């Protein structure tokens, strides 16, 4: 004996369940894709809108030593030219961004430096044609420490000084410019730093550029986690709205569930008339109706014979 066919409502329920499972899978895949795209969009926007917060450039000081007669002083002021471009000659400074320029000097606490007193430091920033864009000059000096304080410091850190883990030096931070703005029409490519003293002894120097953020950049930099959550959520909601609108637009012609057999339709009650049921056949065109009417008209009687001529 053959197994009885499945009930119509069971087939209909199975079809609906498969369709719901397929829709849920497509919705989950679309949601994951939208989330990944939202995160990628936020990362691209953050990288393009927020520049690097700090930039360091070491300074290689140059000076003349051919003076005559030679003495304890050098023959010219120490000068260094530093590039403000990247390793591949790309622009590093963000156009329109405000930067704070700071010069760091590592100087030993030698008797010459302590007796030097104040000295001047100047900087000149120039463009690709060598034209100066801005210049500034600041004064600096070593921090004062009494003889007793130096003695106590030497005794307290003698072990570190002897092993080389510490040195008797000071790091001077000199603010050369508090609000340098990068001009997009004349970008800076380099800077010249000059120490206007021929007696200063130093270990090393470097130029530091700090970006001063404000507005949206301040929020993106100082609150990265909150900004990332809000930005990704906003992008995700926008993408979901776009996908939902596309699904509603394309889902108008989706497939309908299989119709029930005639017996089940009769049991459920009269339904909407199917195509070809309870409807008149298509009427004939007007021309065909006219031809049929002409064919149905009775034939005309034959014409009378012509009268005979007069005798």
Coordinates of N, CA and C in Angstrom, one line a residue, residues 67-292:
X67 N 87.5 78.6 13.3 CA 87.9 79.9 13.8 C 89.3 80.0 14.2
X68 N 89.9 81.2 14.2 CA 91.3 81.3 14.6 C 91.4 82.6 15.4
X69 N 92.0 82.5 16.6 CA 92.5 81.3 17.2 C 91.4 80.5 17.9
X70 N 91.6 79.1 17.9 CA 90.6 78.3 18.6 C 90.5 78.6 20.1
X71 N 89.3 78.4 20.6 CA 89.1 78.7 22.0 C 88.0 77.8 22.6
X72 N 87.6 78.0 23.8 CA 86.5 77.2 24.4 C 85.2 77.4 23.7
X73 N 85.0 78.5 23.0 CA 83.7 78.7 22.3 C 83.8 78.2 20.9
X74 N 82.6 77.7 20.4 CA 82.6 77.3 19.0 C 82.5 78.6 18.1
X75 N 82.8 78.3 16.8 CA 82.9 79.5 15.9 C 81.6 80.1 15.4
X76 N 80.5 79.4 15.5 CA 79.2 79.9 15.0 C 78.1 79.3 15.9
X77 N 76.9 79.8 15.7 CA 75.8 79.3 16.4 C 75.4 77.9 15.9
X78 N 75.0 77.0 16.8 CA 74.5 75.7 16.4 C 73.2 75.8 15.6
X79 N 73.1 75.3 14.4 CA 71.9 75.4 13.6 C 71.6 74.0 13.1
X80 N 70.3 73.7 12.9 CA 69.8 72.5 12.4 C 68.6 72.7 11.5
X81 N 68.6 72.0 10.4 CA 67.5 72.0 9.4 C 66.8 70.6 9.5
X82 N 65.5 70.7 9.8 CA 64.7 69.5 10.0 C 63.6 69.5 9.0
X83 N 63.3 68.3 8.4 CA 62.2 68.1 7.5 C 60.9 67.9 8.2
X84 N 59.8 68.5 7.7 CA 58.4 68.3 8.3 C 57.6 67.4 7.4
X85 N 58.3 66.6 6.6 CA 57.6 65.7 5.7 C 57.8 64.2 6.2
X86 N 57.1 63.3 5.6 CA 57.2 61.9 6.0 C 58.4 61.3 5.3
X87 N 58.6 60.0 5.6 CA 59.7 59.3 5.0 C 59.7 59.2 3.5
X88 N 58.5 59.2 2.9 CA 58.3 59.2 1.5 C 58.0 60.5 0.9
X89 N 58.4 61.6 1.6 CA 58.1 63.0 1.1 C 56.6 63.3 1.1
X90 N 55.8 62.6 1.9 CA 54.4 62.9 2.0 C 54.1 63.9 3.1
X91 N 53.0 64.6 3.0 CA 52.7 65.6 4.0 C 52.2 64.9 5.3
X92 N 52.8 65.5 6.4 CA 52.5 64.9 7.7 C 51.5 65.9 8.5
X93 N 51.8 67.2 8.3 CA 51.0 68.2 9.0 C 49.6 68.2 8.3
X94 N 48.5 68.3 9.1 CA 47.2 68.3 8.6 C 46.8 69.7 8.2
X95 N 46.3 70.0 7.0 CA 45.9 71.4 6.7 C 44.9 72.0 7.6
X96 N 45.1 73.2 8.0 CA 44.1 73.9 8.9 C 44.2 73.5 10.3
X97 N 45.1 72.5 10.7 CA 45.2 72.1 12.1 C 46.2 73.1 12.8
X98 N 45.9 73.3 14.1 CA 46.8 74.2 14.9 C 47.8 73.3 15.7
X99 N 49.1 73.6 15.6 CA 50.1 72.8 16.3 C 50.9 73.7 17.3
X100 N 51.4 73.0 18.3 CA 52.2 73.7 19.3 C 53.7 73.2 19.1
X101 N 54.6 74.1 18.9 CA 56.0 73.7 18.6 C 56.8 73.9 19.9
X102 N 57.5 72.8 20.3 CA 58.3 72.8 21.5 C 59.6 72.2 21.1
X103 N 60.7 72.9 21.6 CA 62.0 72.4 21.4 C 62.6 71.8 22.7
X104 N 63.1 70.6 22.7 CA 63.6 69.9 23.8 C 65.1 69.9 23.7
X105 N 65.8 70.4 24.7 CA 67.3 70.4 24.8 C 67.7 69.6 26.0
X106 N 68.6 68.7 25.8 CA 69.3 67.9 26.9 C 70.7 68.5 27.1
X107 N 70.8 69.2 28.2 CA 72.1 69.9 28.5 C 72.7 69.3 29.8
X108 N 74.0 69.2 29.9 CA 74.6 68.7 31.2 C 74.7 69.8 32.2
X109 N 74.7 69.5 33.4 CA 74.8 70.5 34.5 C 76.3 70.8 34.7
X110 N 77.0 71.2 33.7 CA 78.4 71.5 33.7 C 78.6 73.0 34.2
X111 N 79.8 73.3 34.8 CA 80.0 74.7 35.2 C 79.9 75.7 34.1
X112 N 80.2 75.3 32.8 CA 80.0 76.2 31.7 C 78.6 76.6 31.5
X113 N 77.7 75.6 31.5 CA 76.3 75.8 31.3 C 75.6 76.6 32.5
X114 N 76.1 76.3 33.7 CA 75.6 77.0 34.9 C 76.0 78.5 34.8
X115 N 77.2 78.7 34.3 CA 77.6 80.1 34.2 C 77.1 80.8 33.0
X116 N 76.5 80.1 32.1 CA 76.1 80.7 30.8 C 74.9 81.7 31.0
X117 N 74.0 81.3 31.8 CA 72.8 82.2 32.1 C 71.8 82.0 31.0
X118 N 71.2 83.1 30.5 CA 70.2 83.0 29.5 C 70.7 83.0 28.1
X119 N 70.0 82.4 27.2 CA 70.4 82.3 25.8 C 69.1 82.3 24.9
X120 N 69.2 82.6 23.7 CA 68.1 82.7 22.7 C 68.1 81.5 21.8
X121 N 66.8 81.1 21.5 CA 66.6 80.0 20.5 C 65.5 80.5 19.5
X122 N 65.8 80.3 18.2 CA 64.9 80.8 17.2 C 64.5 79.7 16.2
X123 N 63.4 79.8 15.6 CA 63.0 78.9 14.6 C 62.3 79.6 13.4
X124 N 62.6 79.1 12.2 CA 62.0 79.6 11.0 C 61.4 78.4 10.2
X125 N 60.1 78.5 9.9 CA 59.5 77.5 9.1 C 59.3 78.0 7.7
X126 N 59.7 77.2 6.7 CA 59.7 77.6 5.3 C 58.9 76.6 4.4
X127 N 58.5 77.0 3.2 CA 57.8 76.2 2.3 C 58.7 75.5 1.3
X128 N 58.1 74.9 0.3 CA 58.9 74.1 -0.7 C 59.8 75.0 -1.5
X129 N 59.5 76.3 -1.7 CA 60.3 77.3 -2.4 C 61.4 77.9 -1.5
X130 N 61.4 77.6 -0.3 CA 62.4 78.2 0.6 C 61.9 79.5 1.3
X131 N 60.7 79.9 1.0 CA 60.2 81.2 1.5 C 59.8 81.0 3.0
X132 N 60.1 81.9 3.9 CA 59.8 81.7 5.3 C 58.3 81.9 5.5
X133 N 57.6 81.0 6.2 CA 56.2 81.1 6.5 C 56.0 81.8 7.9
X134 N 56.8 81.4 8.8 CA 56.7 82.0 10.2 C 58.0 81.8 10.9
X135 N 58.2 82.7 11.8 CA 59.5 82.6 12.6 C 59.1 83.1 14.1
X136 N 60.0 82.6 15.0 CA 59.8 82.9 16.4 C 61.1 82.8 17.1
X137 N 61.2 83.5 18.2 CA 62.4 83.4 19.1 C 62.0 83.4 20.5
X138 N 62.7 82.6 21.3 CA 62.4 82.5 22.7 C 63.7 82.4 23.5
X139 N 63.6 82.8 24.8 CA 64.8 82.7 25.7 C 64.7 81.5 26.6
X140 N 65.8 81.0 27.1 CA 65.8 79.9 27.9 C 67.1 79.9 28.8
X141 N 67.1 79.1 29.9 CA 68.2 79.0 30.7 C 68.0 77.7 31.6
X142 N 69.1 77.2 32.2 CA 69.0 76.1 33.0 C 68.3 76.4 34.3
X143 N 67.6 75.4 34.9 CA 66.9 75.6 36.2 C 68.0 75.7 37.3
X144 N 67.7 76.6 38.2 CA 68.7 76.9 39.2 C 68.6 75.8 40.3
X145 N 69.8 75.3 40.7 CA 69.9 74.4 41.9 C 71.1 74.8 42.7
X146 N 70.9 74.9 44.0 CA 71.9 75.3 44.9 C 73.0 74.2 45.0
X147 N 74.1 74.6 45.6 CA 75.2 73.7 45.7 C 74.8 72.5 46.7
X148 N 74.1 72.9 47.8 CA 73.6 71.8 48.7 C 72.7 70.8 48.0
X149 N 71.8 71.4 47.2 CA 70.8 70.5 46.5 C 71.6 69.6 45.5
X150 N 72.6 70.1 44.8 CA 73.3 69.3 43.9 C 74.1 68.2 44.6
X151 N 74.6 68.6 45.8 CA 75.4 67.6 46.6 C 74.5 66.4 47.1
X152 N 73.3 66.8 47.6 CA 72.4 65.8 48.0 C 71.9 64.9 46.9
X153 N 71.7 65.5 45.8 CA 71.3 64.7 44.6 C 72.4 63.7 44.1
X154 N 73.6 64.2 44.2 CA 74.7 63.3 43.8 C 74.9 62.2 44.8
X155 N 74.7 62.4 46.1 CA 74.8 61.3 47.1 C 73.7 60.4 47.0
X156 N 72.5 60.9 46.7 CA 71.3 60.0 46.7 C 71.3 59.1 45.5
X157 N 71.8 59.6 44.3 CA 71.7 58.8 43.1 C 73.1 58.4 42.7
X158 N 74.0 58.3 43.6 CA 75.4 58.0 43.3 C 75.5 56.6 42.6
X159 N 74.7 55.6 43.1 CA 74.8 54.3 42.5 C 74.3 54.3 41.0
X160 N 73.3 55.0 40.8 CA 72.8 55.1 39.4 C 73.7 55.9 38.5
X161 N 74.3 56.9 39.0 CA 75.3 57.7 38.2 C 76.5 56.8 37.9
X162 N 77.0 56.0 38.9 CA 78.2 55.2 38.6 C 77.9 54.0 37.7
X163 N 76.7 53.5 37.7 CA 76.3 52.4 36.8 C 75.9 52.9 35.4
X164 N 75.7 54.1 35.2 CA 75.3 54.7 33.9 C 73.8 54.7 33.7
X165 N 72.9 54.4 34.7 CA 71.5 54.4 34.5 C 70.9 55.8 34.6
X166 N 71.7 56.8 35.1 CA 71.2 58.1 35.2 C 72.4 59.1 34.9
X167 N 72.1 60.3 34.5 CA 73.1 61.3 34.2 C 72.7 62.6 34.9
X168 N 73.7 63.4 35.2 CA 73.4 64.7 35.7 C 73.2 65.7 34.6
X169 N 72.0 65.8 34.2 CA 71.6 66.6 33.1 C 70.2 67.2 33.4
X170 N 69.8 68.2 32.5 CA 68.5 68.7 32.6 C 67.9 68.7 31.2
X171 N 66.6 68.6 31.1 CA 65.8 68.6 29.9 C 65.0 69.9 29.8
X172 N 65.4 70.8 28.9 CA 64.7 72.1 28.8 C 63.7 72.0 27.7
X173 N 62.4 72.4 28.1 CA 61.3 72.4 27.1 C 61.0 73.9 26.8
X174 N 61.3 74.3 25.6 CA 61.1 75.7 25.2 C 60.0 75.7 24.2
X175 N 58.9 76.4 24.5 CA 57.8 76.6 23.6 C 58.1 77.7 22.6
X176 N 58.3 77.3 21.3 CA 58.6 78.2 20.3 C 57.3 78.8 19.6
X177 N 56.3 78.1 19.6 CA 55.0 78.7 19.0 C 53.9 77.9 19.6
X178 N 52.9 78.7 20.1 CA 51.7 78.1 20.7 C 50.6 77.8 19.8
X179 N 50.5 78.4 18.6 CA 49.4 78.2 17.7 C 49.9 78.4 16.2
X180 N 50.7 77.4 15.8 CA 51.1 77.4 14.4 C 50.0 76.6 13.5
X181 N 49.5 77.3 12.5 CA 48.4 76.7 11.7 C 49.0 76.4 10.3
X182 N 48.8 75.1 9.9 CA 49.3 74.7 8.6 C 48.4 75.3 7.5
X183 N 49.0 76.0 6.6 CA 48.3 76.6 5.5 C 48.2 75.6 4.3
X184 N 46.9 75.3 3.9 CA 46.8 74.3 2.8 C 47.3 74.8 1.5
X185 N 47.4 76.2 1.3 CA 47.9 76.7 0.0 C 49.4 76.9 0.0
X186 N 50.0 76.9 1.2 CA 51.5 77.0 1.3 C 51.9 76.1 2.4
X187 N 52.0 74.8 2.2 CA 52.3 73.9 3.3 C 53.8 74.0 3.6
X188 N 54.0 73.7 4.9 CA 55.4 73.8 5.4 C 56.1 72.5 5.1
X189 N 57.3 72.5 4.7 CA 58.1 71.4 4.4 C 59.3 71.2 5.3
X190 N 59.8 72.3 6.0 CA 60.9 72.2 6.8 C 61.0 73.3 7.8
X191 N 62.0 73.2 8.7 CA 62.2 74.3 9.7 C 63.7 74.4 10.0
X192 N 64.1 75.6 10.3 CA 65.5 75.8 10.7 C 65.5 76.3 12.2
X193 N 66.2 75.6 13.0 CA 66.3 75.9 14.4 C 67.7 76.3 14.7
X194 N 67.8 77.4 15.4 CA 69.2 78.0 15.8 C 69.2 78.3 17.2
X195 N 70.3 77.9 17.9 CA 70.6 78.2 19.2 C 71.7 79.4 19.2
X196 N 71.2 80.5 19.7 CA 72.1 81.7 19.5 C 73.0 81.9 20.7
X197 N 73.9 80.9 20.9 CA 74.9 80.9 21.9 C 76.0 80.0 21.4
X198 N 77.2 80.5 21.6 CA 78.4 79.7 21.2 C 79.1 79.0 22.3
X199 N 78.5 79.1 23.5 CA 79.1 78.5 24.7 C 78.2 77.4 25.3
X200 N 77.0 77.2 24.7 CA 76.1 76.2 25.3 C 76.6 74.8 24.9
X201 N 76.6 73.9 25.9 CA 77.0 72.5 25.8 C 75.7 71.7 25.9
X202 N 75.5 70.8 24.9 CA 74.2 70.0 25.0 C 74.5 68.6 24.5
X203 N 73.7 67.7 25.0 CA 73.8 66.3 24.6 C 73.0 66.0 23.3
X204 N 71.8 66.6 23.2 CA 70.9 66.3 22.1 C 69.8 67.3 22.1
X205 N 69.1 67.3 21.0 CA 67.9 68.2 20.8 C 66.9 67.6 19.8
X206 N 65.7 67.9 20.0 CA 64.6 67.5 19.1 C 63.5 68.5 19.1
X207 N 62.8 68.5 18.0 CA 61.6 69.4 17.8 C 60.3 68.5 18.0
X208 N 59.4 69.0 18.8 CA 58.2 68.3 19.0 C 57.0 69.1 18.6
X209 N 56.1 68.5 17.8 CA 54.9 69.2 17.4 C 53.6 68.5 18.0
X210 N 52.9 69.3 18.7 CA 51.7 68.7 19.3 C 50.4 69.3 18.6
X211 N 49.5 68.5 18.2 CA 48.3 69.0 17.6 C 47.3 69.4 18.7
X212 N 46.7 70.6 18.5 CA 45.7 71.2 19.4 C 44.3 70.9 18.8
X213 N 43.6 69.9 19.4 CA 42.3 69.5 18.8 C 41.2 70.4 19.5
X214 N 40.2 70.6 18.7 CA 39.0 71.3 19.2 C 37.8 70.8 18.4
X215 N 36.6 71.0 19.0 CA 35.4 70.6 18.4 C 35.3 69.0 18.3
X216 N 34.9 68.6 17.1 CA 34.7 67.2 16.9 C 35.9 66.4 17.0
X217 N 37.1 66.9 16.6 CA 38.3 66.2 16.7 C 38.7 66.0 18.2
X218 N 38.4 67.0 19.0 CA 38.7 66.8 20.4 C 37.9 65.6 21.0
X219 N 36.6 65.5 20.6 CA 35.8 64.4 21.1 C 36.3 63.1 20.6
X220 N 36.6 63.0 19.3 CA 37.1 61.8 18.7 C 38.4 61.3 19.3
X221 N 39.3 62.3 19.7 CA 40.6 61.9 20.2 C 40.6 61.6 21.7
X222 N 39.9 62.4 22.5 CA 39.9 62.2 23.9 C 38.8 61.2 24.4
X223 N 37.8 60.9 23.6 CA 36.8 59.9 24.0 C 36.7 58.9 22.8
X224 N 37.7 58.1 22.6 CA 37.7 57.2 21.4 C 36.6 56.1 21.5
X225 N 36.5 55.5 22.7 CA 35.5 54.4 22.8 C 34.1 54.9 22.6
X226 N 33.7 56.0 23.3 CA 32.3 56.5 23.2 C 32.1 56.9 21.7
X227 N 33.1 57.6 21.1 CA 32.9 58.1 19.7 C 32.8 56.9 18.8
X228 N 33.6 55.8 19.0 CA 33.5 54.7 18.1 C 32.1 54.0 18.2
X229 N 31.6 53.8 19.5 CA 30.3 53.2 19.6 C 29.2 54.0 19.0
X230 N 29.2 55.3 19.2 CA 28.2 56.2 18.6 C 28.3 56.2 17.1
X231 N 29.5 56.3 16.6 CA 29.7 56.4 15.1 C 29.3 55.1 14.4
X232 N 29.8 54.0 15.0 CA 29.4 52.7 14.3 C 27.9 52.5 14.4
X233 N 27.3 52.8 15.6 CA 25.8 52.7 15.7 C 25.1 53.5 14.7
X234 N 25.5 54.8 14.5 CA 24.9 55.6 13.5 C 25.0 55.1 12.1
X235 N 26.2 54.7 11.7 CA 26.4 54.1 10.4 C 25.6 52.8 10.2
X236 N 25.5 52.0 11.3 CA 24.8 50.8 11.2 C 23.3 51.0 11.0
X237 N 22.7 52.0 11.7 CA 21.3 52.3 11.6 C 21.0 52.9 10.1
X238 N 21.9 53.7 9.6 CA 21.7 54.2 8.3 C 21.8 53.1 7.2
X239 N 22.7 52.2 7.4 CA 22.8 51.1 6.4 C 21.6 50.1 6.5
X240 N 21.1 49.9 7.7 CA 20.0 49.1 7.9 C 18.7 49.7 7.3
X241 N 18.6 51.0 7.4 CA 17.5 51.7 6.7 C 17.6 51.5 5.2
X242 N 18.8 51.7 4.7 CA 18.9 51.5 3.2 C 18.6 50.1 2.8
X243 N 19.1 49.1 3.6 CA 18.8 47.7 3.2 C 17.3 47.4 3.4
X244 N 16.7 47.9 4.4 CA 15.2 47.7 4.6 C 14.4 48.3 3.4
X245 N 14.8 49.5 3.0 CA 14.1 50.1 1.9 C 14.3 49.3 0.6
X246 N 15.5 48.8 0.4 CA 15.7 48.0 -0.8 C 15.0 46.7 -0.7
X247 N 14.9 46.1 0.5 CA 14.1 44.8 0.6 C 12.6 45.0 0.3
X248 N 12.1 46.1 0.9 CA 10.7 46.4 0.6 C 10.4 46.7 -0.9
X249 N 11.4 47.4 -1.5 CA 11.2 47.7 -2.9 C 11.3 46.4 -3.8
X250 N 12.2 45.6 -3.5 CA 12.4 44.4 -4.3 C 11.5 43.2 -3.9
X251 N 10.9 43.3 -2.7 CA 10.1 42.2 -2.2 C 8.7 42.2 -2.6
X252 N 8.3 43.2 -3.5 CA 6.9 43.2 -3.9 C 6.5 42.0 -4.7
X253 N 7.4 41.5 -5.5 CA 7.1 40.4 -6.4 C 7.6 39.1 -5.8
X254 N 7.6 38.9 -4.5 CA 8.1 37.7 -3.9 C 7.1 36.6 -4.2
X255 N 7.5 35.3 -4.1 CA 6.7 34.2 -4.5 C 5.6 34.0 -3.4
X256 N 4.4 33.5 -3.9 CA 3.3 33.3 -3.0 C 3.3 31.8 -2.6
X257 N 2.6 31.5 -1.5 CA 2.6 30.1 -1.1 C 1.8 29.2 -2.1
X258 N 2.1 27.9 -2.2 CA 1.4 27.0 -3.1 C -0.1 27.0 -2.8
X259 N -0.9 27.0 -3.9 CA -2.4 27.0 -3.6 C -2.8 25.6 -3.1
X260 N -3.9 25.7 -2.4 CA -4.5 24.4 -1.9 C -5.2 23.7 -3.0
X261 N -5.4 22.4 -2.8 CA -6.2 21.6 -3.8 C -7.7 22.1 -3.8
X262 N -8.4 21.8 -4.9 CA -9.8 22.2 -4.9 C -10.7 21.7 -3.8
X263 N -10.4 20.4 -3.4 CA -11.2 19.9 -2.3 C -11.0 20.7 -1.0
X264 N -9.8 21.1 -0.7 CA -9.5 21.9 0.5 C -10.1 23.3 0.4
X265 N -10.0 23.9 -0.9 CA -10.6 25.2 -1.1 C -12.1 25.2 -0.8
X266 N -12.8 24.1 -1.3 CA -14.2 24.0 -1.0 C -14.6 23.9 0.4
X267 N -13.7 23.1 1.2 CA -13.9 23.0 2.6 C -13.7 24.3 3.3
X268 N -12.8 25.1 2.9 CA -12.5 26.3 3.5 C -13.5 27.4 3.2
X269 N -14.2 27.2 2.1 CA -15.2 28.2 1.7 C -14.8 28.8 0.3
X270 N -15.7 29.6 -0.3 CA -15.4 30.2 -1.6 C -14.3 31.2 -1.4
X271 N -13.4 31.1 -2.3 CA -12.2 31.9 -2.4 C -12.3 32.9 -3.6
X272 N -11.3 33.6 -3.8 CA -11.3 34.5 -4.9 C -11.3 33.7 -6.2
X273 N -12.0 34.1 -7.2 CA -12.0 33.3 -8.4 C -10.6 33.3 -9.1
X274 N -10.3 32.0 -9.5 CA -9.0 31.8 -10.2 C -9.1 32.4 -11.6
X275 N -8.0 32.4 -12.2 CA -7.9 32.9 -13.6 C -8.6 31.9 -14.5
X276 N -9.6 32.4 -15.2 CA -10.3 31.6 -16.1 C -11.6 31.0 -15.5
X277 N -11.9 31.2 -14.2 CA -13.1 30.6 -13.6 C -14.0 31.8 -13.3
X278 N -15.3 31.6 -13.7 CA -16.4 32.5 -13.4 C -16.2 33.8 -14.1
X279 N -15.5 33.8 -15.2 CA -15.3 35.0 -16.0 C -15.6 34.7 -17.5
X280 N -16.1 35.7 -18.1 CA -16.5 35.6 -19.5 C -15.2 35.5 -20.3
X281 N -15.3 34.7 -21.4 CA -14.1 34.7 -22.3 C -13.9 36.0 -22.9
X282 N -12.7 36.2 -23.3 CA -12.3 37.5 -23.9 C -13.1 37.8 -25.0
X283 N -13.7 39.0 -25.1 CA -14.6 39.4 -26.2 C -13.7 39.5 -27.5
X284 N -14.4 39.3 -28.5 CA -13.7 39.4 -29.8 C -13.5 40.8 -30.2
X285 N -12.5 41.1 -30.9 CA -12.3 42.5 -31.3 C -13.5 43.0 -32.1
X286 N -13.5 44.4 -32.2 CA -14.7 45.0 -32.9 C -14.7 44.6 -34.4
X287 N -13.5 44.5 -34.9 CA -13.4 44.2 -36.4 C -14.0 42.8 -36.7
X288 N -13.6 41.8 -35.8 CA -14.1 40.5 -36.0 C -15.6 40.4 -35.8
X289 N -16.2 41.2 -34.8 CA -17.6 41.2 -34.6 C -18.3 41.8 -35.8
X290 N -17.7 42.8 -36.4 CA -18.3 43.4 -37.6 C -18.3 42.4 -38.8
X291 N -17.2 41.7 -38.9 CA -17.2 40.7 -40.0 C -18.2 39.6 -39.8
X292 N -18.4 39.2 -38.5 CA -19.4 38.1 -38.3 C -20.8 38.7 -38.6

